Amino acid sequence: MDKVGSLFAYKTAKYVVAKNKKIGILYRLFQLIVLGYLIGWVFLKNKKYQITDEIIQSSVKTKVKGYATITTSDGKEEVWGPEDYVIPQQGDNVFFVTTNVVDTPNQTLGYCPESPLASGFNCTEDADCKQSKYSGNGIKTGICLNITYNNSIGICEIYGWCPPKTKERSEKPMLSEAENFILQIRNVIRFPKFNFSSSNFKDKDQLKKCFYDEIKEPQCPVFRLGDIVHKAGYSFQEMAVYGGSIAIMVEWQCDLDKEWDCNPQYSFTRLGNSPTHEFKFRYVHYFTDAHGRKYRTHYSVSGIHFHVMVFGMAGMFGIIPTIVNLGSGLAFMGAGAYICDIILLHMIKKRTLYRVLKFETVKKNDKSIVKSV
């Protein structure tokens, strides 16, 4: 019957003041730790009293400045500006700066021997030059030309843009001056939840007066290309030979409770860190002479591919996250009392006494208690 009756018993808290200094100090120490965690880590460090927005809307415009002199394959000197070495020229968050180039000028459509750089075109007779649709720099015609290349007797004839490329890229970058080219990054961002907008430059004059420096000018959006590659941990001149990819990361951490506290932080890293992660491609410029004859200049270029990546978060005070985190802190306070109760009732010498004082069963017809009331 007692077991059945216990199902309908009600338990209420009974407070016992235990004058035990060790337990008292432990309890206050636990409260201080929880309070320090709540104020220092939750509110001051991580700002958990704020509503946050991690959806960042971003517009990036880039501009590269600088000039370099190169010597073309026919021995002529040319001056290249941004319109020559930056691809695409309109300035987006992804762009390519040419640092090494092999040009093949005055190509016309016709018949010629294949380049010695192509493999599989050496021959001794016409049967070695079977026609194929795609091969090397053109289409094989099935004719073996009596031209000696690489200690071979002959080389296959092709139909394509002649003459084909016959030079390898230089082991010294053709545009070594690119290390000192200047990059401007204009970034405008918006956090839609708060309808807040900002930019990484205040006015046009700022772009003319500063250069990025981690300590002296951390907010300046003007960079030397050599500094960017160096901060990514690589040598510009070495990367300029074969090319590579560099990420420029723009991180916005905005505290909108202080509107002035919304500035970007810049960091740099290489995308792919082995020599096989080079960056190269080919393109051509077409021309027509006075007689209507079409010809072109073929460019095989290596260079550095830059990718501007924008991300971030904005925060503003909100009553709901504040209440939720305060409630969590109070719950931790209760956990401290629970731990102290375990020690008091089960681990110290006077645990039996404290258990008797803390837990008391009151029966319905207990006359002693009725009289005392």
Short mmCIF file of C-alpha atoms in Angstrom, two decimals:
data_model
loop_
_atom_site.label_atom_id
_atom_site.label_comp_id
_atom_site.label_asym_id
_atom_site.label_seq_id
_atom_site.Cartn_x
_atom_site.Cartn_y
_atom_site.Cartn_z
CA MET A 1 0.00 0.00 0.00
CA ASP A 2 2.90 2.36 0.77
CA LYS A 3 4.22 1.93 -2.78
CA VAL A 4 0.82 2.67 -4.25
CA GLY A 5 0.40 5.68 -1.98
CA SER A 6 3.79 7.09 -3.03
CA LEU A 7 2.44 7.54 -6.53
CA PHE A 8 0.09 10.20 -5.18
CA ALA A 9 2.63 11.92 -2.91
CA TYR A 10 3.81 15.46 -3.68
CA LYS A 11 7.39 16.63 -3.17
CA THR A 12 8.19 20.23 -2.34
CA ALA A 13 11.59 21.83 -1.82
CA LYS A 14 12.93 22.21 1.69
CA TYR A 15 15.80 24.64 2.23
CA VAL A 16 18.52 23.68 4.68
CA VAL A 17 21.25 26.21 5.47
CA ALA A 18 24.47 24.19 5.68
CA LYS A 19 27.21 26.28 7.34
CA ASN A 20 30.00 24.43 5.57
CA LYS A 21 32.70 26.82 4.32
CA LYS A 22 34.11 24.43 1.72
CA ILE A 23 30.73 23.83 0.12
CA GLY A 24 29.89 27.55 0.35
CA ILE A 25 33.17 28.57 -1.34
CA LEU A 26 32.67 25.92 -4.06
CA TYR A 27 29.15 27.19 -4.77
CA ARG A 28 30.23 30.87 -4.99
CA LEU A 29 33.19 29.92 -7.16
CA PHE A 30 30.91 28.04 -9.54
CA GLN A 31 28.58 31.07 -9.69
CA LEU A 32 31.52 33.36 -10.52
CA ILE A 33 32.71 31.03 -13.28
CA VAL A 34 29.23 30.89 -14.83
CA LEU A 35 28.85 34.67 -14.51
CA GLY A 36 32.27 35.27 -16.09
CA TYR A 37 31.47 32.88 -18.94
CA LEU A 38 28.10 34.53 -19.54
CA ILE A 39 29.40 38.11 -19.52
CA GLY A 40 32.89 37.63 -20.95
CA TRP A 41 32.54 34.82 -23.49
CA VAL A 42 28.87 34.82 -24.46
CA PHE A 43 28.10 38.55 -24.48
CA LEU A 44 31.40 40.45 -24.89
CA LYS A 45 33.45 38.00 -26.99
CA ASN A 46 30.79 36.32 -29.16
CA LYS A 47 28.07 38.97 -28.87
CA LYS A 48 25.30 36.42 -28.48
CA TYR A 49 22.91 39.19 -27.53
CA GLN A 50 22.71 40.10 -31.23
CA ILE A 51 20.54 39.03 -34.14
CA THR A 52 22.89 38.12 -37.01
CA ASP A 53 22.74 38.16 -40.81
CA GLU A 54 25.23 36.04 -42.78
CA ILE A 55 23.65 36.73 -46.18
CA ILE A 56 25.91 39.33 -47.75
CA GLN A 57 25.10 40.96 -51.08
CA SER A 58 28.29 42.14 -52.76
CA SER A 59 29.50 44.01 -55.82
CA VAL A 60 33.21 44.00 -56.73
CA LYS A 61 35.01 46.19 -59.24
CA THR A 62 38.74 45.78 -59.84
CA LYS A 63 41.27 47.89 -61.69
CA VAL A 64 44.90 47.01 -62.47
CA LYS A 65 47.44 49.74 -63.30
CA GLY A 66 50.96 49.52 -64.67
CA TYR A 67 52.99 49.22 -67.90
CA ALA A 68 55.64 46.74 -69.04
CA THR A 69 57.95 46.37 -72.03
CA ILE A 70 58.15 43.01 -73.79
CA THR A 71 60.14 41.69 -76.75
CA THR A 72 58.00 39.79 -79.25
CA SER A 73 59.09 36.66 -81.10
CA ASP A 74 60.05 38.73 -84.18
CA GLY A 75 62.40 40.90 -82.06
CA LYS A 76 60.18 43.97 -81.76
CA GLU A 77 59.67 45.81 -78.48
CA GLU A 78 56.12 46.51 -77.36
CA VAL A 79 54.67 48.38 -74.40
CA TRP A 80 51.80 46.52 -72.77
CA GLY A 81 49.21 48.24 -70.61
CA PRO A 82 46.23 46.89 -68.61
CA GLU A 83 44.18 46.58 -71.80
CA ASP A 84 46.79 44.07 -73.09
CA TYR A 85 47.60 41.91 -70.06
CA VAL A 86 44.35 41.96 -68.00
CA ILE A 87 41.65 39.49 -69.04
CA PRO A 88 38.75 40.33 -68.95
CA GLN A 89 39.34 44.07 -69.27
CA GLN A 90 36.09 45.22 -67.63
CA GLY A 91 37.34 44.48 -64.08
CA ASP A 92 35.32 41.87 -62.22
CA ASN A 93 35.85 39.84 -59.05
CA VAL A 94 37.68 37.23 -61.19
CA PHE A 95 40.46 38.39 -63.52
CA PHE A 96 43.74 37.21 -65.04
CA VAL A 97 47.05 39.09 -65.27
CA THR A 98 49.42 37.89 -68.01
CA THR A 99 53.01 37.40 -66.80
CA ASN A 100 54.55 35.14 -69.48
CA VAL A 101 53.69 34.96 -73.17
CA VAL A 102 54.74 33.25 -76.39
CA ASP A 103 53.39 35.02 -79.46
CA THR A 104 53.21 33.65 -83.00
CA PRO A 105 52.49 36.59 -85.36
CA ASN A 106 51.25 36.71 -88.93
CA GLN A 107 49.58 33.31 -89.06
CA THR A 108 47.56 32.60 -92.19
CA LEU A 109 45.36 29.68 -93.11
CA GLY A 110 47.24 27.23 -95.32
CA TYR A 111 49.63 24.25 -95.56
CA CYS A 112 52.86 23.97 -93.57
CA PRO A 113 54.98 21.51 -91.56
CA GLU A 114 53.80 20.78 -88.03
CA SER A 115 55.63 22.38 -85.10
CA PRO A 116 58.57 20.43 -83.66
CA LEU A 117 56.94 20.97 -80.24
CA ALA A 118 54.03 18.69 -81.18
CA SER A 119 54.39 14.96 -80.52
CA GLY A 120 53.48 12.18 -82.95
CA PHE A 121 54.32 14.07 -86.16
CA ASN A 122 57.77 12.70 -86.99
CA CYS A 123 57.72 10.58 -90.14
CA THR A 124 59.80 8.72 -92.71
CA GLU A 125 57.06 8.20 -95.31
CA ASP A 126 53.54 9.38 -96.13
CA ALA A 127 52.01 6.35 -94.41
CA ASP A 128 53.21 7.78 -91.08
CA CYS A 129 51.03 10.85 -91.63
CA LYS A 130 47.56 9.35 -91.83
CA GLN A 131 44.88 12.00 -92.01
CA SER A 132 43.07 12.81 -88.77
CA LYS A 133 40.57 15.47 -87.84
CA TYR A 134 42.25 16.80 -84.72
CA SER A 135 45.98 16.66 -84.20
CA GLY A 136 48.53 19.18 -82.96
CA ASN A 137 48.09 22.57 -84.57
CA GLY A 138 46.06 21.47 -87.56
CA ILE A 139 44.77 18.60 -89.69
CA LYS A 140 47.24 16.08 -91.13
CA THR A 141 47.24 16.05 -94.92
CA GLY A 142 48.88 12.62 -95.26
CA ILE A 143 52.13 14.04 -96.67
CA CYS A 144 55.53 13.53 -95.04
CA LEU A 145 57.80 16.54 -95.63
CA ASN A 146 61.54 16.03 -95.92
CA ILE A 147 62.41 18.36 -93.06
CA THR A 148 64.71 17.29 -90.26
CA TYR A 149 63.42 18.03 -86.74
CA ASN A 150 64.73 16.49 -83.50
CA ASN A 151 67.02 14.06 -85.35
CA SER A 152 64.08 12.65 -87.33
CA ILE A 153 64.02 12.31 -91.11
CA GLY A 154 60.83 14.25 -91.72
CA ILE A 155 57.70 15.82 -90.27
CA CYS A 156 54.05 15.64 -91.26
CA GLU A 157 52.36 18.41 -93.18
CA ILE A 158 49.21 20.00 -91.71
CA TYR A 159 46.44 22.25 -92.91
CA GLY A 160 45.84 25.01 -90.39
CA TRP A 161 47.11 28.39 -89.23
CA CYS A 162 50.71 28.63 -90.39
CA PRO A 163 53.37 28.90 -89.17
CA PRO A 164 52.51 27.02 -85.93
CA LYS A 165 53.95 27.85 -82.54
CA THR A 166 57.62 26.85 -82.46
CA LYS A 167 58.87 28.37 -79.16
CA GLU A 168 58.48 27.25 -75.55
CA ARG A 169 57.68 29.78 -72.86
CA SER A 170 60.62 31.55 -71.27
CA GLU A 171 61.93 30.47 -67.85
CA LYS A 172 62.05 34.18 -67.02
CA PRO A 173 58.62 35.86 -67.10
CA MET A 174 58.20 38.23 -70.04
CA LEU A 175 56.27 40.68 -67.84
CA SER A 176 58.50 40.56 -64.77
CA GLU A 177 57.49 44.19 -64.06
CA ALA A 178 54.01 42.89 -63.21
CA GLU A 179 55.23 42.45 -59.64
CA ASN A 180 54.88 46.21 -59.21
CA PHE A 181 51.50 46.56 -60.91
CA ILE A 182 48.81 48.16 -58.74
CA LEU A 183 45.42 46.59 -57.99
CA GLN A 184 42.43 48.56 -56.74
CA ILE A 185 39.47 46.67 -55.27
CA ARG A 186 36.19 48.51 -54.87
CA ASN A 187 33.70 46.50 -52.88
CA VAL A 188 30.15 47.56 -51.99
CA ILE A 189 28.18 45.28 -49.66
CA ARG A 190 24.68 45.08 -48.19
CA PHE A 191 23.10 43.03 -45.39
CA PRO A 192 19.44 42.71 -46.42
CA LYS A 193 18.06 41.75 -42.99
CA PHE A 194 19.13 45.12 -41.57
CA ASN A 195 19.00 47.06 -44.86
CA PHE A 196 22.56 48.17 -44.15
CA SER A 197 25.10 49.06 -46.87
CA SER A 198 28.79 49.94 -46.76
CA SER A 199 31.89 50.04 -48.96
CA ASN A 200 35.63 49.52 -48.53
CA PHE A 201 36.53 53.01 -49.77
CA LYS A 202 35.32 56.37 -48.56
CA ASP A 203 36.20 58.54 -51.56
CA LYS A 204 38.30 58.51 -54.74
CA ASP A 205 41.11 60.50 -53.11
CA GLN A 206 41.70 57.64 -50.66
CA LEU A 207 42.58 55.34 -53.59
CA LYS A 208 45.37 57.74 -54.64
CA LYS A 209 47.01 58.22 -51.23
CA CYS A 210 47.46 54.78 -49.66
CA PHE A 211 48.84 51.28 -50.11
CA TYR A 212 47.67 48.26 -48.16
CA ASP A 213 49.74 47.42 -45.08
CA GLU A 214 48.61 44.98 -42.40
CA ILE A 215 49.68 47.33 -39.60
CA LYS A 216 49.77 50.88 -40.97
CA GLU A 217 47.00 50.77 -43.60
CA PRO A 218 44.86 47.67 -42.99
CA GLN A 219 41.76 49.26 -44.57
CA CYS A 220 43.41 50.51 -47.78
CA PRO A 221 41.97 48.73 -50.87
CA VAL A 222 45.07 49.37 -53.03
CA PHE A 223 47.61 46.54 -53.37
CA ARG A 224 50.86 45.67 -55.17
CA LEU A 225 50.51 42.36 -57.02
CA GLY A 226 53.89 41.25 -55.66
CA ASP A 227 52.75 41.90 -52.09
CA ILE A 228 49.58 39.85 -52.60
CA VAL A 229 51.53 36.80 -53.83
CA HIS A 230 54.13 37.24 -51.09
CA LYS A 231 51.46 37.37 -48.36
CA ALA A 232 50.02 34.16 -49.81
CA GLY A 233 53.43 32.58 -49.11
CA TYR A 234 54.97 32.43 -52.60
CA SER A 235 57.51 34.18 -54.83
CA PHE A 236 55.93 36.34 -57.51
CA GLN A 237 58.74 35.81 -60.03
CA GLU A 238 58.54 32.02 -59.68
CA MET A 239 54.76 31.92 -59.98
CA ALA A 240 54.87 34.30 -62.95
CA VAL A 241 56.68 31.69 -65.11
CA TYR A 242 53.98 28.99 -65.03
CA GLY A 243 51.07 30.89 -63.51
CA GLY A 244 48.78 30.10 -60.61
CA SER A 245 45.60 31.10 -58.79
CA ILE A 246 45.40 33.49 -55.84
CA ALA A 247 42.32 34.11 -53.67
CA ILE A 248 41.89 37.58 -52.18
CA MET A 249 39.45 37.19 -49.29
CA VAL A 250 37.49 40.21 -48.06
CA GLU A 251 35.82 39.50 -44.72
CA TRP A 252 33.23 41.87 -43.25
CA GLN A 253 32.44 41.56 -39.52
CA CYS A 254 29.99 44.35 -38.76
CA ASP A 255 28.70 45.36 -35.32
CA LEU A 256 25.69 47.49 -36.24
CA ASP A 257 25.18 48.58 -32.63
CA LYS A 258 28.23 50.72 -33.49
CA GLU A 259 27.67 51.79 -37.09
CA TRP A 260 31.28 52.86 -37.49
CA ASP A 261 32.50 49.35 -36.65
CA CYS A 262 32.08 47.85 -40.13
CA ASN A 263 35.37 47.54 -41.99
CA PRO A 264 36.74 44.69 -44.12
CA GLN A 265 39.74 42.51 -43.30
CA TYR A 266 41.90 41.23 -46.16
CA SER A 267 43.72 37.90 -46.40
CA PHE A 268 45.38 36.00 -49.24
CA THR A 269 45.97 32.36 -50.15
CA ARG A 270 47.00 30.30 -53.16
CA LEU A 271 44.42 27.97 -54.68
CA GLY A 272 46.47 24.84 -55.34
CA ASN A 273 50.00 24.73 -53.97
CA SER A 274 51.90 22.43 -56.33
CA PRO A 275 53.69 23.21 -59.64
CA THR A 276 50.96 21.33 -61.53
CA HIS A 277 48.43 23.98 -60.44
CA GLU A 278 49.60 26.41 -63.11
CA PHE A 279 47.33 28.75 -65.04
CA LYS A 280 47.70 29.11 -68.81
CA PHE A 281 45.55 29.35 -71.93
CA ARG A 282 45.61 30.53 -75.54
CA TYR A 283 43.86 33.25 -77.49
CA VAL A 284 44.22 35.04 -80.85
CA HIS A 285 43.80 38.48 -82.39
CA TYR A 286 42.51 38.52 -85.97
CA PHE A 287 43.40 41.09 -88.63
CA THR A 288 42.60 41.76 -92.28
CA ASP A 289 45.05 43.44 -94.64
CA ALA A 290 44.30 45.87 -97.46
CA HIS A 291 43.73 43.00 -99.89
CA GLY A 292 41.15 41.36 -97.65
CA ARG A 293 43.50 38.59 -96.58
CA LYS A 294 42.81 37.35 -93.07
CA TYR A 295 45.63 36.65 -90.64
CA ARG A 296 46.12 36.49 -86.90
CA THR A 297 48.54 36.64 -83.97
CA HIS A 298 48.42 33.62 -81.66
CA TYR A 299 49.21 34.08 -77.95
CA SER A 300 50.05 31.30 -75.51
CA VAL A 301 50.01 32.94 -72.09
CA SER A 302 50.69 32.05 -68.48
CA GLY A 303 49.81 34.29 -65.59
CA ILE A 304 48.15 34.77 -62.25
CA HIS A 305 44.43 34.24 -61.86
CA PHE A 306 42.94 36.37 -59.06
CA HIS A 307 39.62 35.60 -57.40
CA VAL A 308 38.15 38.18 -54.99
CA MET A 309 35.95 36.36 -52.45
CA VAL A 310 33.64 38.41 -50.23
CA PHE A 311 31.96 37.03 -47.11
CA GLY A 312 31.01 38.19 -43.64
CA MET A 313 28.35 38.69 -40.99
CA ALA A 314 26.49 41.58 -39.39
CA GLY A 315 24.94 41.69 -35.94
CA MET A 316 22.52 43.94 -34.04
CA PHE A 317 21.03 43.82 -30.53
CA GLY A 318 17.96 41.61 -30.19
CA ILE A 319 15.84 40.97 -27.10
CA ILE A 320 15.12 37.31 -27.97
CA PRO A 321 18.76 36.06 -28.17
CA THR A 322 19.54 38.09 -25.04
CA ILE A 323 16.75 36.37 -23.04
CA VAL A 324 17.67 32.93 -24.39
CA ASN A 325 21.32 33.27 -23.36
CA LEU A 326 20.43 34.73 -19.95
CA GLY A 327 18.12 31.74 -19.40
CA SER A 328 20.95 29.38 -20.31
CA GLY A 329 23.19 31.11 -17.76
CA LEU A 330 20.59 30.76 -15.00
CA ALA A 331 20.25 27.08 -15.89
CA PHE A 332 24.00 26.69 -15.36
CA MET A 333 23.59 28.32 -11.94
CA GLY A 334 21.07 25.61 -11.06
CA ALA A 335 23.57 22.97 -12.14
CA GLY A 336 26.00 24.40 -9.56
CA ALA A 337 23.47 23.93 -6.76
CA TYR A 338 22.84 20.37 -7.94
CA ILE A 339 26.57 19.54 -7.84
CA CYS A 340 26.95 21.03 -4.35
CA ASP A 341 23.93 18.97 -3.16
CA ILE A 342 25.56 15.77 -4.41
CA ILE A 343 28.75 16.57 -2.50
CA LEU A 344 26.85 17.62 0.64
CA LEU A 345 24.57 14.58 0.77
CA HIS A 346 26.88 11.82 -0.45
CA MET A 347 30.57 12.73 -0.10
CA ILE A 348 31.29 14.49 3.20
CA LYS A 349 31.44 12.96 6.68
CA LYS A 350 28.17 14.52 7.92
CA ARG A 351 26.23 13.43 4.85
CA THR A 352 23.78 11.32 6.91
CA LEU A 353 22.87 14.30 9.10
CA TYR A 354 22.29 16.56 6.10
CA ARG A 355 20.15 13.93 4.40
CA VAL A 356 17.94 13.65 7.50
CA LEU A 357 17.55 17.41 7.67
CA LYS A 358 16.91 17.84 3.95
CA PHE A 359 14.45 15.00 3.35
CA GLU A 360 11.42 14.69 5.67
CA THR A 361 8.24 12.73 5.10
CA VAL A 362 5.06 14.39 6.39
CA LYS A 363 2.07 12.11 6.91
CA LYS A 364 -1.54 13.22 6.80
CA ASN A 365 -2.30 12.42 10.48
CA ASP A 366 1.06 13.51 11.95
CA LYS A 367 -0.22 15.07 15.23
CA SER A 368 3.15 16.49 16.35
CA ILE A 369 3.34 18.67 13.28
CA VAL A 370 -0.30 19.70 13.55
CA LYS A 371 0.22 20.81 17.18
CA SER A 372 3.34 22.81 16.32
CA VAL A 373 1.41 24.68 13.65
#
